[in-house]
CSV table of C-alpha atoms and ligand atoms in Angstrom, one decimal:
chain,number,residue,atom,x,y,z
A,1,MET,CA,49.0,106.5,88.0
A,2,SER,CA,47.3,103.4,88.4
A,3,SER,CA,47.4,100.6,85.9
A,4,SER,CA,44.1,100.0,85.1
A,5,GLY,CA,43.2,96.0,85.0
A,6,SER,CA,41.3,94.5,82.1
A,7,GLY,CA,38.9,96.0,80.0
A,8,SER,CA,37.4,93.3,78.1
A,9,ARG,CA,40.5,90.9,79.0
A,10,GLN,CA,40.1,87.8,80.5
A,11,GLN,CA,40.9,88.2,84.4
A,12,VAL,CA,43.6,85.7,85.6
A,13,PHE,CA,44.9,85.3,89.3
A,14,VAL,CA,47.9,83.6,89.6
A,15,LEU,CA,48.7,82.7,93.1
A,16,VAL,CA,52.4,81.9,93.3
A,17,GLY,CA,53.2,80.1,96.6
A,18,GLY,CA,49.0,79.0,96.7
A,19,THR,CA,50.3,76.0,98.7
A,20,GLY,CA,51.7,78.4,101.4
A,21,ASP,CA,50.9,79.6,104.5
A,22,LEU,CA,49.9,83.0,104.2
A,23,ALA,CA,47.6,81.7,100.7
A,24,ILE,CA,45.9,78.8,103.7
A,25,ARG,CA,45.2,81.2,105.8
A,26,MET,CA,44.7,84.3,104.5
A,27,LEU,CA,44.5,84.3,100.2
A,28,TRP,CA,42.1,81.3,99.7
A,29,PRO,CA,39.7,82.7,102.2
A,30,SER,CA,39.5,86.2,100.8
A,31,LEU,CA,39.0,85.2,97.6
A,32,ALA,CA,36.1,83.0,98.4
A,33,MET,CA,34.4,86.0,100.3
A,34,LEU,CA,35.3,88.1,96.8
A,35,ASP,CA,33.6,85.5,95.3
A,36,GLN,CA,30.6,85.5,97.6
A,37,ASP,CA,30.3,89.2,97.4
A,38,ASN,CA,30.1,89.3,93.6
A,39,PHE,CA,33.3,91.2,93.4
A,40,LEU,CA,35.0,88.7,90.9
A,41,SER,CA,34.1,88.3,87.3
A,42,ASP,CA,32.1,85.6,85.8
A,43,SER,CA,35.3,84.4,83.7
A,44,LEU,CA,38.3,85.0,86.5
A,45,ARG,CA,40.6,82.2,86.9
A,46,VAL,CA,42.6,81.5,89.9
A,47,ILE,CA,45.9,79.6,89.2
A,48,SER,CA,47.8,78.1,92.2
A,49,VAL,CA,51.2,77.3,91.4
A,50,SER,CA,53.8,75.9,93.7
A,51,ARG,CA,56.5,73.3,93.9
A,52,GLU,CA,54.1,70.9,95.6
A,53,LYS,CA,52.9,68.2,93.1
A,54,LEU,CA,48.8,67.8,94.0
A,55,ASP,CA,46.5,66.0,92.0
A,56,HIS,CA,43.2,68.3,91.1
A,57,GLY,CA,40.8,66.5,93.8
A,58,ALA,CA,43.3,67.1,96.5
A,59,PHE,CA,44.2,70.3,95.6
A,60,VAL,CA,40.7,71.1,95.7
A,61,THR,CA,40.0,69.7,99.1
A,62,ARG,CA,42.7,71.6,100.4
A,63,VAL,CA,41.5,75.0,99.5
A,64,ALA,CA,38.0,74.3,100.3
A,65,ASP,CA,39.3,73.2,103.9
A,66,ALA,CA,41.0,76.7,104.1
A,67,VAL,CA,38.1,78.4,103.4
A,68,LYS,CA,35.7,76.5,105.4
A,69,LYS,CA,38.1,76.8,108.5
A,70,ARG,CA,38.7,80.4,108.3
A,71,ILE,CA,35.4,81.8,107.4
A,72,GLY,CA,32.7,78.6,107.3
A,73,ALA,CA,30.5,80.9,109.5
A,74,ASP,CA,30.3,83.6,106.8
A,75,LEU,CA,29.7,81.2,103.5
A,76,GLU,CA,26.6,81.2,102.1
A,77,GLY,CA,25.3,77.7,100.2
A,78,GLY,CA,26.7,77.7,96.6
A,79,THR,CA,29.6,80.1,96.8
A,80,LEU,CA,32.4,77.2,97.4
A,81,ASP,CA,30.9,75.1,94.6
A,82,ARG,CA,31.3,78.1,92.4
A,83,PHE,CA,34.6,79.5,93.7
A,84,VAL,CA,36.1,75.8,93.3
A,85,ARG,CA,35.4,75.7,89.7
A,86,ARG,CA,37.7,78.7,89.2
A,87,ILE,CA,41.0,77.1,90.7
A,88,SER,CA,43.5,74.8,89.5
A,89,HIS,CA,46.8,73.6,90.3
A,90,ILE,CA,50.3,73.7,88.9
A,91,ALA,CA,53.5,72.2,89.9
A,92,LEU,CA,56.6,74.0,89.4
A,93,ASP,CA,59.9,74.9,90.6
A,94,ALA,CA,61.9,78.3,90.2
A,95,SER,CA,64.7,76.6,89.8
A,96,ASP,CA,63.3,75.2,86.9
A,97,PRO,CA,64.6,77.3,83.5
A,98,THR,CA,60.9,76.4,81.7
A,99,TRP,CA,59.0,77.6,84.7
A,100,GLY,CA,57.8,80.9,82.6
A,101,ASP,CA,56.8,79.0,79.7
A,102,GLN,CA,55.3,75.9,81.4
A,103,LEU,CA,53.4,78.8,83.0
A,104,LYS,CA,52.5,80.2,79.8
A,105,ALA,CA,51.4,76.7,78.3
A,106,ALA,CA,48.8,76.8,81.8
A,107,LEU,CA,47.6,80.2,81.0
A,108,GLY,CA,46.7,78.3,77.3
A,109,ALA,CA,44.8,81.6,75.8
A,110,ASP,CA,46.1,84.3,73.2
A,111,MET,CA,48.5,86.2,76.0
A,112,SER,CA,47.0,89.7,74.5
A,113,ASN,CA,43.7,88.7,75.5
A,114,LEU,CA,44.4,88.1,79.9
A,115,ASP,CA,45.0,90.3,82.3
A,116,VAL,CA,47.4,88.6,84.9
A,117,VAL,CA,47.8,89.4,88.3
A,118,PHE,CA,50.7,87.5,89.7
A,119,PHE,CA,50.5,87.4,93.4
A,120,LEU,CA,54.1,86.4,94.4
A,121,SER,CA,53.6,84.8,98.1
A,122,VAL,CA,56.9,83.2,98.6
A,123,SER,CA,60.2,84.0,100.0
A,124,PRO,CA,61.6,87.6,98.8
A,125,THR,CA,64.7,85.2,97.7
A,126,LEU,CA,62.3,84.1,95.0
A,127,PHE,CA,61.4,87.3,93.7
A,128,LYS,CA,64.3,87.5,91.6
A,129,PRO,CA,64.2,84.6,89.7
A,130,ILE,CA,60.5,84.4,89.4
A,131,CYS,CA,60.4,87.8,87.8
A,132,GLU,CA,63.3,87.0,85.8
A,133,HIS,CA,61.3,84.0,84.4
A,134,LEU,CA,57.7,86.1,83.8
A,135,ARG,CA,60.2,88.4,82.1
A,136,ASN,CA,61.6,85.4,79.4
A,137,SER,CA,58.2,84.6,78.8
A,138,GLY,CA,57.0,87.6,78.0
A,139,LEU,CA,54.1,86.9,80.8
A,140,ASN,CA,55.5,90.4,82.1
A,141,ALA,CA,53.9,92.5,79.5
A,142,ALA,CA,51.3,95.0,80.1
A,143,PRO,CA,48.3,95.2,81.7
A,144,ASN,CA,50.0,92.4,83.3
A,145,ARG,CA,51.4,93.3,87.0
A,146,VAL,CA,52.7,91.7,90.1
A,147,VAL,CA,51.9,91.7,93.6
A,148,ILE,CA,54.8,91.2,96.1
A,149,GLU,CA,54.9,90.9,100.4
A,150,LYS,CA,56.8,92.0,102.5
A,151,PRO,CA,59.8,91.5,104.2
A,152,ILE,CA,61.2,94.0,101.1
A,153,GLY,CA,64.7,93.1,102.3
A,154,ARG,CA,66.4,93.4,106.2
A,155,ASP,CA,67.9,97.0,105.2
A,156,LEU,CA,68.2,99.7,102.8
A,157,ALA,CA,70.7,97.9,100.6
A,158,SER,CA,68.8,94.5,100.2
A,159,SER,CA,65.3,96.4,99.5
A,160,LYS,CA,67.1,97.8,96.6
A,161,VAL,CA,68.6,94.8,95.1
A,162,ILE,CA,64.6,93.4,95.5
A,163,ASN,CA,63.0,96.5,94.3
A,164,ASP,CA,65.9,96.3,90.9
A,165,SER,CA,65.4,93.0,90.1
A,166,VAL,CA,61.5,93.5,90.1
A,167,ALA,CA,62.0,96.8,88.4
A,168,HIS,CA,63.7,94.5,85.4
A,169,ALA,CA,60.1,92.7,84.7
A,170,PHE,CA,57.5,95.4,85.8
A,171,ASP,CA,57.7,99.1,85.7
A,172,GLU,CA,56.3,101.0,88.7
A,173,ALA,CA,53.1,101.1,88.2
A,174,ARG,CA,52.5,97.5,87.9
A,175,ILE,CA,54.3,96.6,90.9
A,176,PHE,CA,51.9,96.3,94.1
A,177,ARG,CA,53.9,96.2,97.1
A,178,ILE,CA,51.3,94.7,100.3
A,179,ASP,CA,51.3,96.0,103.6
A,180,HIS,CA,48.3,94.3,104.7
A,181,TYR,CA,47.9,96.9,107.4
A,182,LEU,CA,46.7,99.1,104.6
A,183,GLY,CA,43.5,97.1,103.7
A,184,LYS,CA,42.3,97.0,107.3
A,185,GLU,CA,39.4,98.8,107.7
A,186,THR,CA,39.8,101.2,110.4
A,187,VAL,CA,43.2,102.2,108.5
A,188,GLN,CA,41.0,103.3,105.9
A,189,ASN,CA,39.0,105.4,108.0
A,190,LEU,CA,42.0,107.3,109.5
A,191,ILE,CA,41.7,109.1,105.9
A,192,ALA,CA,38.2,109.6,106.1
A,193,LEU,CA,38.2,110.6,109.7
A,194,ARG,CA,40.8,113.1,109.6
A,195,PHE,CA,40.0,114.2,106.0
A,196,GLY,CA,36.6,114.0,105.8
A,197,ASN,CA,35.6,116.3,108.8
A,198,THR,CA,36.4,120.0,109.6
A,199,VAL,CA,36.4,119.2,113.5
A,200,PHE,CA,40.0,117.8,113.8
A,201,GLU,CA,42.2,119.7,110.8
A,202,PRO,CA,42.8,122.7,113.1
A,203,LEU,CA,43.6,120.9,115.8
A,204,TRP,CA,45.7,118.0,114.2
A,205,ASN,CA,49.2,119.7,114.9
A,206,ALA,CA,51.6,120.2,117.3
A,207,GLN,CA,50.0,123.3,119.1
A,208,SER,CA,46.9,121.2,120.3
A,209,ILE,CA,48.6,118.1,120.7
A,210,ASP,CA,50.5,117.1,122.9
A,211,HIS,CA,51.5,113.7,121.6
A,212,VAL,CA,50.6,110.7,119.8
A,213,GLN,CA,51.2,106.7,120.7
A,214,ILE,CA,50.8,104.1,118.4
A,215,THR,CA,50.9,100.5,119.6
A,216,ILE,CA,50.7,97.4,118.0
A,217,ALA,CA,50.5,94.4,120.7
A,218,GLU,CA,50.0,90.8,120.4
A,219,THR,CA,49.5,88.0,122.6
A,220,VAL,CA,51.2,85.8,120.3
A,221,GLY,CA,55.4,84.6,120.3
A,222,THR,CA,57.4,83.9,117.2
A,223,GLY,CA,55.7,80.4,116.8
A,224,GLU,CA,56.7,78.8,113.8
A,225,ARG,CA,58.2,81.5,112.5
A,226,LEU,CA,61.0,81.9,114.5
A,227,GLY,CA,63.6,81.0,111.9
A,228,TYR,CA,62.5,83.7,109.8
A,229,TYR,CA,62.0,86.2,113.0
A,230,ASP,CA,65.1,85.7,114.2
A,231,GLU,CA,66.8,87.1,111.4
A,232,TYR,CA,64.5,90.1,111.4
A,233,GLY,CA,63.5,91.1,114.9
A,234,ALA,CA,60.4,93.5,115.9
A,235,ILE,CA,62.2,96.3,114.2
A,236,ARG,CA,62.4,94.8,110.6
A,237,ASP,CA,58.9,92.8,111.3
A,238,MET,CA,56.6,95.3,112.5
A,239,LEU,CA,58.2,99.1,112.8
A,240,GLN,CA,59.6,99.6,109.4
A,241,ASN,CA,56.2,98.6,107.6
A,242,HIS,CA,52.9,98.3,109.5
A,243,LEU,CA,53.8,101.0,112.5
A,244,LEU,CA,55.6,103.8,110.0
A,245,GLN,CA,52.4,103.2,107.6
A,246,LEU,CA,50.4,104.2,110.3
A,247,VAL,CA,52.6,107.2,111.1
A,248,CYS,CA,52.3,108.3,108.1
A,249,LEU,CA,48.7,108.3,107.6
A,250,THR,CA,48.5,110.2,111.0
A,251,ALA,CA,51.0,112.6,110.3
A,252,MET,CA,50.7,113.4,106.4
A,253,GLU,CA,49.5,116.3,105.0
A,254,PRO,CA,45.8,116.6,102.9
A,255,PRO,CA,46.6,114.6,99.7
A,256,SER,CA,45.1,116.5,96.7
A,257,GLY,CA,42.9,113.3,96.3
A,258,LEU,CA,42.7,109.8,96.5
A,259,SER,CA,44.8,109.2,93.5
A,260,SER,CA,47.8,106.1,94.3
A,261,ASP,CA,50.4,109.0,93.6
A,262,ALA,CA,48.5,111.8,95.4
A,263,LEU,CA,48.4,109.4,99.1
A,264,ARG,CA,51.8,108.4,98.7
A,265,ASP,CA,53.6,111.6,98.1
A,266,GLU,CA,52.4,113.0,101.1
A,267,LYS,CA,53.2,109.7,102.7
A,268,VAL,CA,56.7,109.9,101.5
A,269,LYS,CA,57.2,113.3,102.7
A,270,VAL,CA,56.5,112.2,106.3
A,271,LEU,CA,59.3,109.5,106.2
A,272,LYS,CA,61.7,112.1,104.7
A,273,SER,CA,60.7,114.3,107.3
A,274,LEU,CA,61.8,111.3,110.5
A,275,LYS,CA,64.8,112.9,112.5
A,276,ALA,CA,67.5,110.3,112.4
A,277,ILE,CA,68.0,108.3,115.6
A,278,ASP,CA,71.4,106.8,115.2
A,279,ALA,CA,74.5,105.6,117.7
A,280,SER,CA,74.5,109.1,119.7
A,281,ASN,CA,70.8,108.9,120.6
A,282,VAL,CA,69.7,105.3,120.1
A,283,LEU,CA,69.5,104.6,124.1
A,284,THR,CA,67.6,107.7,125.2
A,285,ASN,CA,65.3,107.5,121.6
A,286,THR,CA,64.3,103.8,121.8
A,287,ALA,CA,63.9,100.7,124.2
A,288,ARG,CA,64.6,96.6,122.8
A,289,GLY,CA,63.2,93.4,124.9
A,290,GLN,CA,63.1,90.0,124.5
A,291,TYR,CA,60.8,88.1,125.7
A,292,GLY,CA,61.8,86.1,128.7
A,293,PRO,CA,59.8,82.7,130.4
A,294,GLY,CA,56.7,83.6,131.7
A,295,PHE,CA,52.5,83.1,130.3
A,296,ALA,CA,51.0,84.6,127.4
A,297,ASP,CA,47.7,83.9,125.3
A,298,GLY,CA,46.9,81.6,128.2
A,299,GLN,CA,50.2,79.3,127.6
A,300,LYS,CA,53.3,78.7,129.5
A,301,VAL,CA,56.2,80.4,127.3
A,302,ALA,CA,59.7,78.8,127.9
A,303,GLY,CA,61.3,82.1,126.4
A,304,TYR,CA,62.5,83.4,123.1
A,305,GLU,CA,65.8,82.0,123.7
A,306,ALA,CA,64.7,78.8,124.7
A,307,GLU,CA,62.7,78.3,121.6
A,308,LYS,CA,65.2,78.9,119.8
A,309,GLY,CA,67.5,76.9,121.5
A,310,SER,CA,70.7,78.8,121.7
A,311,PRO,CA,71.4,82.6,122.6
A,312,SER,CA,69.8,85.2,120.6
A,313,ASN,CA,70.4,89.0,120.7
A,314,THR,CA,66.8,89.4,118.2
A,315,GLU,CA,64.6,92.0,119.9
A,316,THR,CA,60.9,90.8,120.1
A,317,TYR,CA,59.4,94.1,121.6
A,318,VAL,CA,60.5,97.4,120.2
A,319,ALA,CA,59.8,101.2,121.1
A,320,VAL,CA,60.3,104.1,119.7
A,321,LYS,CA,60.4,108.1,120.3
A,322,LEU,CA,60.2,109.3,116.3
A,323,GLU,CA,60.3,113.1,115.9
A,324,ILE,CA,58.6,114.7,112.7
A,325,ALA,CA,60.6,117.6,111.7
A,326,ASN,CA,58.3,119.7,109.8
A,327,TRP,CA,56.0,122.6,110.7
A,328,ARG,CA,52.7,120.6,111.5
A,329,TRP,CA,54.4,118.2,114.4
A,330,SER,CA,57.7,120.0,115.3
A,331,GLY,CA,58.1,119.4,119.2
A,332,THR,CA,55.1,116.8,119.5
A,333,PRO,CA,56.9,113.4,119.7
A,334,PHE,CA,55.2,110.2,118.3
A,335,TYR,CA,55.8,106.8,120.6
A,336,LEU,CA,55.5,103.9,118.8
A,337,ARG,CA,55.8,100.6,120.3
A,338,THR,CA,55.0,97.0,119.3
A,339,GLY,CA,56.0,93.4,120.9
A,340,LYS,CA,55.3,89.7,120.8
A,341,CYS,CA,54.2,88.1,123.9
A,342,LEU,CA,52.8,91.0,125.8
A,343,PRO,CA,49.5,90.2,127.7
A,344,SER,CA,46.8,91.8,125.2
A,345,ARG,CA,46.3,91.9,121.7
A,346,ALA,CA,45.8,95.4,120.8
A,347,THR,CA,46.5,97.7,118.1
A,348,GLU,CA,45.8,101.3,118.5
A,349,ILE,CA,46.4,105.1,118.1
A,350,VAL,CA,45.9,107.5,120.7
A,351,ILE,CA,45.9,111.1,120.2
A,352,GLN,CA,46.8,112.9,123.1
A,353,PHE,CA,45.5,116.8,123.0
A,354,LYS,CA,47.4,119.5,125.5
A,355,THR,CA,46.1,120.6,128.5
A,356,VAL,CA,43.9,123.1,128.8
A,357,PRO,CA,45.9,126.8,128.8
A,358,HIS,CA,44.2,127.9,131.9
A,359,SER,CA,42.3,125.6,134.4
A,360,ILE,CA,39.7,127.1,136.3
A,361,PHE,CA,38.9,124.0,137.9
A,362,GLY,CA,42.2,123.4,139.9
A,363,GLY,CA,43.3,120.0,138.7
A,364,GLU,CA,40.7,118.4,137.3
A,365,ALA,CA,40.5,119.4,133.7
A,366,LYS,CA,42.0,116.0,132.0
A,367,PRO,CA,43.4,116.5,128.4
A,368,ASN,CA,41.2,115.4,125.8
A,369,ARG,CA,42.2,112.1,124.2
A,370,LEU,CA,41.2,110.8,120.8
A,371,VAL,CA,42.1,106.7,120.7
A,372,ILE,CA,41.5,105.0,117.2
A,373,ARG,CA,41.4,101.2,118.3
A,374,LEU,CA,42.1,99.0,114.9
A,375,GLN,CA,42.5,96.1,117.0
A,376,PRO,CA,40.8,93.7,118.3
A,377,ASP,CA,37.6,95.6,117.9
A,378,GLU,CA,37.4,98.6,115.9
A,379,ASP,CA,36.2,101.9,117.3
A,380,ILE,CA,36.7,105.6,118.0
A,381,LYS,CA,36.7,107.2,121.4
A,382,LEU,CA,37.0,110.6,122.1
A,383,SER,CA,37.2,111.3,125.9
A,384,LEU,CA,36.2,114.9,127.2
A,385,MET,CA,35.3,116.5,130.5
A,386,ASN,CA,32.0,116.7,131.5
A,387,LYS,CA,30.5,118.1,134.5
A,388,ALA,CA,29.6,115.6,137.3
A,389,PRO,CA,26.0,114.9,137.8
A,390,GLY,CA,24.4,116.1,140.9
A,391,LEU,CA,24.7,118.3,144.0
A,392,THR,CA,28.2,119.0,146.0
A,393,ALA,CA,28.6,121.2,148.9
A,394,GLU,CA,31.9,122.8,147.4
A,395,GLY,CA,30.7,123.2,143.9
A,396,MET,CA,31.2,121.9,140.6
A,397,HIS,CA,33.0,118.6,139.9
A,398,LEU,CA,34.2,117.4,136.5
A,399,GLN,CA,34.4,113.7,135.3
A,400,GLN,CA,35.6,112.1,132.0
A,401,LEU,CA,33.6,110.8,129.6
A,402,GLU,CA,34.0,108.9,126.3
A,403,LEU,CA,31.9,109.7,123.1
A,404,SER,CA,32.2,106.1,121.4
A,405,LEU,CA,31.9,105.2,118.1
A,406,SER,CA,31.7,101.5,117.8
A,407,LEU,CA,32.2,100.5,113.8
A,408,ALA,CA,30.8,97.1,114.8
A,409,THR,CA,27.2,98.2,115.8
A,410,ALA,CA,27.4,101.7,114.1
A,411,PHE,CA,27.7,99.6,110.6
A,412,ASP,CA,25.0,96.6,111.0
A,413,GLY,CA,25.0,94.9,107.7
A,414,ASN,CA,21.2,94.4,107.2
A,415,GLY,CA,20.0,95.5,110.4
A,416,SER,CA,20.0,92.6,112.5
A,417,LYS,CA,23.5,91.0,111.8
A,418,PRO,CA,26.8,93.2,112.3
A,419,ALA,CA,28.6,93.7,109.1
A,420,ARG,CA,31.4,91.0,108.4
A,421,ARG,CA,34.8,92.1,109.3
A,422,ARG,CA,36.7,91.6,106.4
A,423,ILE,CA,40.0,89.9,105.8
A,424,ALA,CA,42.3,92.8,105.0
A,425,TYR,CA,43.4,90.8,101.8
A,426,GLU,CA,39.9,91.0,100.6
A,427,ARG,CA,40.5,94.8,99.6
A,428,LEU,CA,43.9,94.7,98.4
A,429,ILE,CA,43.1,91.6,96.2
A,430,LEU,CA,40.2,93.3,95.2
A,431,ASP,CA,42.1,96.7,94.4
A,432,ALA,CA,45.2,94.5,92.7
A,433,LEU,CA,42.5,92.8,90.4
A,434,ASN,CA,41.3,96.4,89.5
A,435,GLY,CA,44.6,97.9,89.2
A,436,ASN,CA,44.3,100.8,91.5
A,437,ASN,CA,47.5,100.5,93.5
A,438,ALA,CA,46.8,103.4,96.0
A,439,GLN,CA,47.1,100.9,99.1
A,440,PHE,CA,50.1,99.6,97.8
A,441,VAL,CA,53.4,100.9,99.2
A,442,ARG,CA,55.8,103.0,96.5
A,443,ARG,CA,59.3,102.1,96.3
A,444,ASP,CA,60.4,105.5,97.6
A,445,GLU,CA,58.3,104.8,100.8
A,446,VAL,CA,59.9,101.6,101.3
A,447,GLU,CA,63.4,102.6,100.9
A,448,ALA,CA,63.1,105.8,102.8
A,449,ALA,CA,61.4,103.8,105.4
A,450,TRP,CA,65.0,101.4,105.5
A,451,ALA,CA,67.2,104.7,105.5
A,452,TRP,CA,65.7,105.7,108.9
A,453,VAL,CA,65.1,102.4,110.3
A,454,ASP,CA,68.7,101.5,109.2
A,455,GLY,CA,70.4,104.1,111.3
A,456,ILE,CA,68.5,102.6,114.8
A,457,VAL,CA,69.9,99.2,114.0
A,458,GLU,CA,73.2,100.5,113.3
A,459,GLY,CA,73.5,102.6,116.2
A,460,TRP,CA,72.3,99.2,118.2
A,461,GLN,CA,75.0,97.5,117.2
A,462,SER,CA,77.4,99.7,118.6
A,463,ALA,CA,75.4,101.2,121.7
A,464,TYR,CA,72.6,98.8,122.7
A,465,PRO,CA,73.3,95.1,121.6
A,466,LYS,CA,71.7,93.1,123.7
A,467,PRO,CA,67.7,93.4,123.9
A,468,GLN,CA,66.3,93.6,127.5
A,469,MET,CA,64.2,90.8,129.0
A,470,TYR,CA,60.8,90.9,129.6
A,471,PRO,CA,58.8,88.1,131.1
A,472,ALA,CA,56.1,86.7,128.4
A,473,GLY,CA,52.8,88.0,129.5
A,474,THR,CA,53.8,91.7,130.7
A,475,PHE,CA,54.1,95.0,128.7
A,476,GLY,CA,57.5,94.9,127.6
A,477,PRO,CA,61.0,96.1,128.9
A,478,VAL,CA,61.4,98.5,131.7
A,479,SER,CA,62.9,100.5,129.3
A,480,ALA,CA,59.9,101.2,127.4
A,481,TYR,CA,58.6,102.9,130.2
A,482,THR,CA,61.7,105.0,131.5
A,483,LEU,CA,61.4,106.0,127.3
A,484,LEU,CA,58.4,107.9,128.6
A,485,ASP,CA,59.3,108.7,131.8
A,486,ARG,CA,62.1,110.8,130.8
A,487,ASP,CA,59.1,113.3,128.9
A,488,GLY,CA,57.0,113.2,132.1
A,489,ARG,CA,54.6,111.1,130.1
A,490,THR,CA,52.9,107.5,130.5
A,491,TRP,CA,51.6,104.7,127.9
A,492,ASN,CA,48.1,104.3,127.5
A,493,ASP,CA,47.9,100.6,129.3
B,501,BG6,C1,53.3,90.4,110.2
B,501,BG6,C2,54.3,90.3,111.0
B,501,BG6,O1,53.7,91.1,108.9
B,501,BG6,O2,51.9,91.1,110.9
B,501,BG6,C3,53.7,89.1,112.0
B,501,BG6,O3,55.2,89.6,109.9
B,501,BG6,C4,52.2,90.1,113.0
B,501,BG6,O4,55.1,88.8,113.1
B,501,BG6,C5,51.4,90.5,111.8
B,501,BG6,O5,52.2,88.7,113.3
B,501,BG6,C6,50.7,90.7,112.8
B,501,BG6,O6,49.1,91.1,111.7
B,501,BG6,P1,47.9,91.2,112.6
B,501,BG6,O7,46.8,91.8,111.3
B,501,BG6,O8,47.3,90.1,113.4
B,501,BG6,O9,48.1,92.3,113.1
C-alpha cells in the first residue's frame, strides 16, 4: 500500500540536515530541477532544519550556490528565483526537547491542512530522537511521512533497533527508506527490459544463463568520509544495499503489477533464497581487499591505512559469489564486486549466456552476453555472433558484434539536445511527495539483506580477518580473480 499524499492539503517538504553534505550535493539541486520541470505544487514549501544558525540571506545564497554548482548548465532563467521563494531555514538541535514544538510552530498552519514529508538527511543515530520529537508533537500524524537514508544499521540487530524506533512514530506504509540506486534511470529500466519484452523471459533462467556479474567500480577513495567508512567497509556501504538491490531486480520473478508491495514481495523472496555464506565457505566465496599506495582518479594515493593514520582491517573492496537457491537460478552463480580506487568508474550488470549446445563452427561461436550499463553512460548491449563479411578459402568465419541501445541518443529530449541525465534523488523525492513508496526499501528487505550479510561478516571475523592489499588504481585484490578462476570464468573488465 502506498500512503497517498496531499489531496487538497498544503504540501511541505521538511529537509532535516538541510545544510549537510548530501543536501548540498544532491537534494537541493534535485528539488530545484523538480521545480523547473513543474513537478512541485505551487504552494509547496521547503523548510530546512539543522543545528547551524543562518540568516535567511546566507541560507538562500548557500542553496542557490549549491544548485548552480551541480546543475547550472541545465537551469533555465527564472527557476532559481521561483525556487528560493519556497525555501526557509530554521536552526534546531535534536537534543533540545522542544525540537518538535518549535518545528510545529515554524510549520505555522493548522496541521489538519498540511501534508508533510520529513526527509531525515542526518546520521542514523538521530533517527530515534527525531522520530520521538515528531511523535511527541503530533507531527507524525497521517498523511505525514518520513524518508530515511542508509545506513540503516551496521548489522541485523542494529537495523532492527533503528526500524523499531522509526516504527514507533510512523506505520510502515509511511516510512520511505532510500536506496538511491532505485532512483537511477537504468535501474528502473531493468524492470522495463525484463517485463516489457517477451524475448528475454524464456531465457532468463539457469537453463540459458551461465552466470551473472554485477560490478560497481569507483575511482574515488573514501575521502572525507573515512571516519564513517572505517566502521562500515565496502560490504556494509555498498553490497548490503545497492548491489543486493540490483541482484533482486535482476533475479526476481515477474511481479503481479507495479504496486509497491507487488514489487517488494518479489524482491524479498530473492533475498530470502540467498544461500548462506559463513565461516565454512567464506574463503572460497568471497574476496576482501583494501587499497594501498598507487594512482587513482588522476591522483597519487597514499593508501587507506596511510590516509587513516593507523592500521585498519576495513575492506575497501569486496567480491562475492552469490547463489540463489530457487528453481529459476539454481546452478547459476551471481558474482558481485565493488571497490574504491579502481581504474575506472563503471556500474554494470552482465548476463552471460551459455555456449551453444553443439557448435558447427569449431570454437568460433562465443556465448551471447547482455551488458546493462548504468554508469557512467547508460546503455544496453547484446553481443551476437555473425558471419564475418567476405570470402575466405576455408569457408565461413564468425565474428562477435554488438546490438547497442544507447539511452542518451535513443531518447534525445527535443530532437537536438539529449535528454538530461537526472539525479537519482529527483525521482525519489517526487515519489515521496506523491506518497508512492514502490522504489523505497521495505523493512523486511533491509532485514533479510542484513541477515545474509551478517553471515559473511561473522565468517570473515574467524576465517578471513585481514583484507588483501591491492594497489590503488588496479582492479582489486588477486583473490577477486581467484574467485572466478576457480569456476573457470573471468571478470568482464
Ligand atoms: C553511497 C556510498 O551509498 O553510494 C558511497 O555510501 C558511494 O560510498 C556511493 O560512493 C556511490 O553512488 P553512485 O551513485 O555515485 O554510484
